[in-house]
mmCIF file of C-alpha atoms in Angstrom:
data_model
loop_
_atom_site.group_PDB
_atom_site.id
_atom_site.type_symbol
_atom_site.label_atom_id
_atom_site.label_comp_id
_atom_site.label_asym_id
_atom_site.label_seq_id
_atom_site.Cartn_x
_atom_site.Cartn_y
_atom_site.Cartn_z
ATOM 1 C CA UNK A 301 40.579 99.219 120.220
ATOM 2 C CA UNK A 302 39.883 96.655 117.489
ATOM 3 C CA UNK A 303 38.533 99.382 115.216
ATOM 4 C CA UNK A 304 41.739 101.421 115.619
ATOM 5 C CA UNK A 305 43.967 98.408 115.072
ATOM 6 C CA UNK A 306 41.978 96.761 112.257
ATOM 7 C CA UNK A 307 42.096 99.802 110.004
ATOM 8 C CA UNK A 308 45.859 100.054 110.262
ATOM 9 C CA UNK A 309 46.344 96.314 109.852
ATOM 10 C CA UNK A 310 44.253 96.294 106.666
ATOM 11 C CA UNK A 311 46.186 99.242 105.233
ATOM 12 C CA UNK A 312 49.495 97.616 106.165
ATOM 13 C CA UNK A 313 48.414 94.230 104.803
ATOM 14 C CA UNK A 314 47.615 95.790 101.457
ATOM 15 C CA UNK A 315 50.915 97.695 101.552
ATOM 16 C CA UNK A 316 52.811 94.512 102.387
ATOM 17 C CA UNK A 317 51.692 93.137 99.043
ATOM 18 C CA UNK A 318 54.319 95.490 97.639
ATOM 19 C CA UNK A 319 56.913 93.098 99.086
ATOM 20 C CA UNK A 320 55.812 90.458 96.588
ATOM 21 C CA UNK A 321 55.955 93.090 93.858
ATOM 22 C CA UNK A 322 59.501 94.027 94.867
ATOM 23 C CA UNK A 323 60.514 90.355 94.799
ATOM 24 C CA UNK A 324 58.907 89.964 91.374
ATOM 25 C CA UNK A 325 60.777 93.025 90.105
ATOM 26 C CA UNK A 326 64.090 91.350 91.009
ATOM 27 C CA UNK A 327 62.977 87.963 89.678
ATOM 28 C CA UNK A 328 65.779 87.915 87.096
ATOM 29 C CA UNK A 329 68.454 88.461 89.727
ATOM 30 C CA UNK A 330 66.969 85.764 91.937
ATOM 31 C CA UNK A 331 66.780 83.385 88.995
ATOM 32 C CA UNK A 332 70.459 83.944 88.154
ATOM 33 C CA UNK A 333 71.640 83.856 91.754
ATOM 34 C CA UNK A 334 69.196 81.793 93.809
ATOM 35 C CA UNK A 335 71.603 82.111 96.729
ATOM 36 C CA UNK A 336 70.385 85.699 97.170
ATOM 37 C CA UNK A 337 66.944 84.420 98.169
ATOM 38 C CA UNK A 338 68.480 82.630 101.160
ATOM 39 C CA UNK A 339 69.166 85.940 102.858
ATOM 40 C CA UNK A 340 65.894 87.758 102.171
ATOM 41 C CA UNK A 341 64.363 86.880 105.581
ATOM 42 C CA UNK A 342 67.565 87.922 107.348
ATOM 43 C CA UNK A 343 67.727 91.272 105.580
ATOM 44 C CA UNK A 344 64.099 92.317 105.937
ATOM 45 C CA UNK A 345 63.671 91.061 109.495
ATOM 46 C CA UNK A 346 66.811 92.906 110.621
ATOM 47 C CA UNK A 347 65.514 96.148 109.132
ATOM 48 C CA UNK A 348 62.035 95.649 110.563
ATOM 49 C CA UNK A 349 63.398 94.710 113.985
ATOM 50 C CA UNK A 350 65.707 97.719 114.172
ATOM 51 C CA UNK A 351 62.911 100.003 113.028
ATOM 52 C CA UNK A 352 60.359 98.584 115.446
ATOM 53 C CA UNK A 353 62.864 98.866 118.269
ATOM 54 C CA UNK A 354 63.571 102.505 117.420
ATOM 55 C CA UNK A 355 59.837 103.273 117.125
ATOM 56 C CA UNK A 356 59.148 101.699 120.522
ATOM 57 C CA UNK A 357 61.875 103.756 122.168
ATOM 58 C CA UNK A 358 60.638 106.987 120.565
ATOM 59 C CA UNK A 359 57.006 106.284 121.520
ATOM 60 C CA UNK A 360 58.042 105.565 125.112
ATOM 61 C CA UNK A 361 60.084 108.793 125.252
ATOM 62 C CA UNK A 362 57.099 110.716 123.843
ATOM 63 C CA UNK A 363 54.745 109.170 126.401
ATOM 64 C CA UNK A 364 57.104 110.049 129.243
ATOM 65 C CA UNK A 365 57.476 113.610 127.943
ATOM 66 C CA UNK A 366 61.210 113.161 127.374
ATOM 67 C CA UNK A 367 60.933 114.307 123.762
ATOM 68 C CA UNK A 368 58.541 116.564 121.872
ATOM 69 C CA UNK A 369 57.763 117.028 118.182
ATOM 70 C CA UNK A 370 60.351 119.815 117.993
ATOM 71 C CA UNK A 371 63.092 117.312 118.986
ATOM 72 C CA UNK A 372 62.815 115.280 115.787
ATOM 73 C CA UNK A 373 66.104 116.514 114.258
ATOM 74 C CA UNK A 374 68.049 115.847 117.461
ATOM 75 C CA UNK A 375 66.635 112.324 117.477
ATOM 76 C CA UNK A 376 67.502 111.786 113.800
ATOM 77 C CA UNK A 377 71.122 112.832 114.345
ATOM 78 C CA UNK A 378 71.468 110.343 117.192
ATOM 79 C CA UNK A 379 69.746 107.589 115.247
ATOM 80 C CA UNK A 380 72.105 107.956 112.285
ATOM 81 C CA UNK A 381 75.050 106.962 114.462
ATOM 82 C CA UNK A 382 73.019 104.249 116.206
ATOM 83 C CA UNK A 383 71.849 102.839 112.872
ATOM 84 C CA UNK A 384 75.365 102.815 111.436
ATOM 85 C CA UNK A 385 76.801 101.072 114.492
ATOM 86 C CA UNK A 386 73.977 98.522 114.765
ATOM 87 C CA UNK A 387 74.007 97.907 111.012
ATOM 88 C CA UNK A 388 77.783 97.508 111.118
ATOM 89 C CA UNK A 389 77.528 94.948 113.902
ATOM 90 C CA UNK A 390 74.849 92.912 112.116
ATOM 91 C CA UNK A 391 76.659 93.297 108.783
ATOM 92 C CA UNK A 392 79.856 91.936 110.324
ATOM 93 C CA UNK A 393 77.985 88.991 111.822
ATOM 94 C CA UNK A 394 76.337 88.321 108.447
ATOM 95 C CA UNK A 395 79.713 88.376 106.693
ATOM 96 C CA UNK A 396 81.271 86.082 109.300
ATOM 97 C CA UNK A 397 78.356 83.660 109.031
ATOM 98 C CA UNK A 398 78.853 83.272 105.290
ATOM 99 C CA UNK A 399 82.632 83.002 105.743
ATOM 100 C CA UNK A 400 82.255 80.266 108.367
ATOM 101 C CA UNK A 401 79.685 78.284 106.394
ATOM 102 C CA UNK A 402 81.931 78.482 103.326
ATOM 103 C CA UNK A 403 85.136 77.542 105.150
ATOM 104 C CA UNK A 404 83.566 74.767 107.243
ATOM 105 C CA UNK A 405 81.890 73.259 104.181
ATOM 106 C CA UNK A 406 78.389 73.694 105.610
ATOM 107 C CA UNK A 407 77.275 75.470 102.445
ATOM 108 C CA UNK A 408 79.158 76.183 99.237
ATOM 109 C CA UNK A 409 78.385 79.698 98.044
ATOM 110 C CA UNK A 410 80.675 79.239 95.055
ATOM 111 C CA UNK A 411 83.706 81.128 93.854
ATOM 112 C CA UNK A 412 82.073 84.498 94.386
ATOM 113 C CA UNK A 413 81.244 83.852 98.038
ATOM 114 C CA UNK A 414 83.120 87.000 99.141
ATOM 115 C CA UNK A 415 80.889 89.146 96.907
ATOM 116 C CA UNK A 416 77.797 87.433 98.285
ATOM 117 C CA UNK A 417 79.059 88.046 101.827
ATOM 118 C CA UNK A 418 79.770 91.692 101.023
ATOM 119 C CA UNK A 419 76.309 92.058 99.458
ATOM 120 C CA UNK A 420 74.658 90.711 102.593
ATOM 121 C CA UNK A 421 76.931 92.675 104.906
ATOM 122 C CA UNK A 422 76.531 96.037 103.194
ATOM 123 C CA UNK A 423 72.803 95.470 102.733
ATOM 124 C CA UNK A 424 72.443 94.824 106.454
ATOM 125 C CA UNK A 425 74.300 98.043 107.195
ATOM 126 C CA UNK A 426 72.045 100.109 104.933
ATOM 127 C CA UNK A 427 68.786 98.329 105.783
ATOM 128 C CA UNK A 428 69.333 98.582 109.540
ATOM 129 C CA UNK A 429 70.271 102.249 109.170
ATOM 130 C CA UNK A 430 67.130 102.831 107.092
ATOM 131 C CA UNK A 431 65.007 100.843 109.555
ATOM 132 C CA UNK A 432 66.344 102.804 112.504
ATOM 133 C CA UNK A 433 65.730 106.144 110.802
ATOM 134 C CA UNK A 434 62.249 105.106 109.650
ATOM 135 C CA UNK A 435 61.375 103.814 113.089
ATOM 136 C CA UNK A 436 62.480 107.073 114.624
ATOM 137 C CA UNK A 437 60.713 109.464 112.264
ATOM 138 C CA UNK A 438 57.375 107.678 111.785
ATOM 139 C CA UNK A 439 56.152 108.255 115.374
ATOM 140 C CA UNK A 440 56.895 111.985 114.926
ATOM 141 C CA UNK A 441 54.995 112.071 111.626
ATOM 142 C CA UNK A 442 51.992 110.213 113.044
ATOM 143 C CA UNK A 443 51.893 112.426 116.129
ATOM 144 C CA UNK A 444 52.164 115.529 113.906
ATOM 145 C CA UNK A 445 49.035 114.439 112.039
ATOM 146 C CA UNK A 446 47.174 113.740 115.275
ATOM 147 C CA UNK A 447 47.374 109.959 114.977
ATOM 148 C CA UNK A 448 48.376 107.604 117.768
ATOM 149 C CA UNK A 449 51.949 106.429 117.133
ATOM 150 C CA UNK A 450 51.493 103.430 119.437
ATOM 151 C CA UNK A 451 48.895 101.764 117.198
ATOM 152 C CA UNK A 452 50.656 102.114 113.875
ATOM 153 C CA UNK A 453 54.370 102.871 114.145
ATOM 154 C CA UNK A 454 55.919 99.410 114.499
ATOM 155 C CA UNK A 455 53.737 97.691 111.881
ATOM 156 C CA UNK A 456 54.101 100.631 109.514
ATOM 157 C CA UNK A 457 57.881 100.579 109.939
ATOM 158 C CA UNK A 458 58.022 96.815 109.362
ATOM 159 C CA UNK A 459 55.992 97.108 106.163
ATOM 160 C CA UNK A 460 57.985 100.073 104.857
ATOM 161 C CA UNK A 461 61.332 98.464 105.651
ATOM 162 C CA UNK A 462 60.319 95.086 104.185
ATOM 163 C CA UNK A 463 59.638 96.603 100.797
ATOM 164 C CA UNK A 464 62.475 99.131 100.770
ATOM 165 C CA UNK A 465 64.865 96.621 102.357
ATOM 166 C CA UNK A 466 64.407 94.290 99.414
ATOM 167 C CA UNK A 467 65.127 97.118 97.016
ATOM 168 C CA UNK A 468 68.271 98.038 98.959
ATOM 169 C CA UNK A 469 69.431 94.402 99.132
ATOM 170 C CA UNK A 470 68.954 93.586 95.465
ATOM 171 C CA UNK A 471 70.440 96.907 94.389
ATOM 172 C CA UNK A 472 73.576 96.331 96.468
ATOM 173 C CA UNK A 473 73.785 92.719 95.268
ATOM 174 C CA UNK A 474 73.303 93.867 91.692
ATOM 175 C CA UNK A 475 76.161 96.333 91.988
ATOM 176 C CA UNK A 476 78.553 93.869 93.627
ATOM 177 C CA UNK A 477 77.614 90.754 91.663
ATOM 178 C CA UNK A 478 77.213 92.318 88.216
ATOM 179 C CA UNK A 479 79.482 90.496 85.790
ATOM 180 C CA UNK A 480 79.933 87.662 88.283
ATOM 181 C CA UNK A 481 76.710 85.896 89.225
ATOM 182 C CA UNK A 482 74.441 88.476 87.595
#
């Protein structure tokens, strides 16, 4: 079992180094708006958690024979709505958290706090949607190639969503904060 797990963990560890590269790519944005760095753990963990959860549910359904490889499109259609709803819920909570901290004086996000809150909120929506879709499709892909989805899906999803989640977050923030903080 260690041999199966170690190979994947090494591959994923090396892939996770792309997270640092993604952060370095957006170094200018972070330098101009340090406040964006505060939400990086929130964004990437939400995407990874939603993806790992989806992967676990798909793997269980595969193991129980409830779904087959041919059911992948049916699963994707259902996961789009699930991802949008879950992302919307977390995005709303993220927005409300920033609103409360700003209004209660716990943290001053500055005059553009609404744009920061929208950046976090919309990023959570898109990252959770992406995590859910990734977590749903990766077990199908691994099974299709004869690999065991149980040993690699959740870590693979977490790594993929960490890197892509940062890109989504800083892209959304860049669009909303351009001409303001950036």
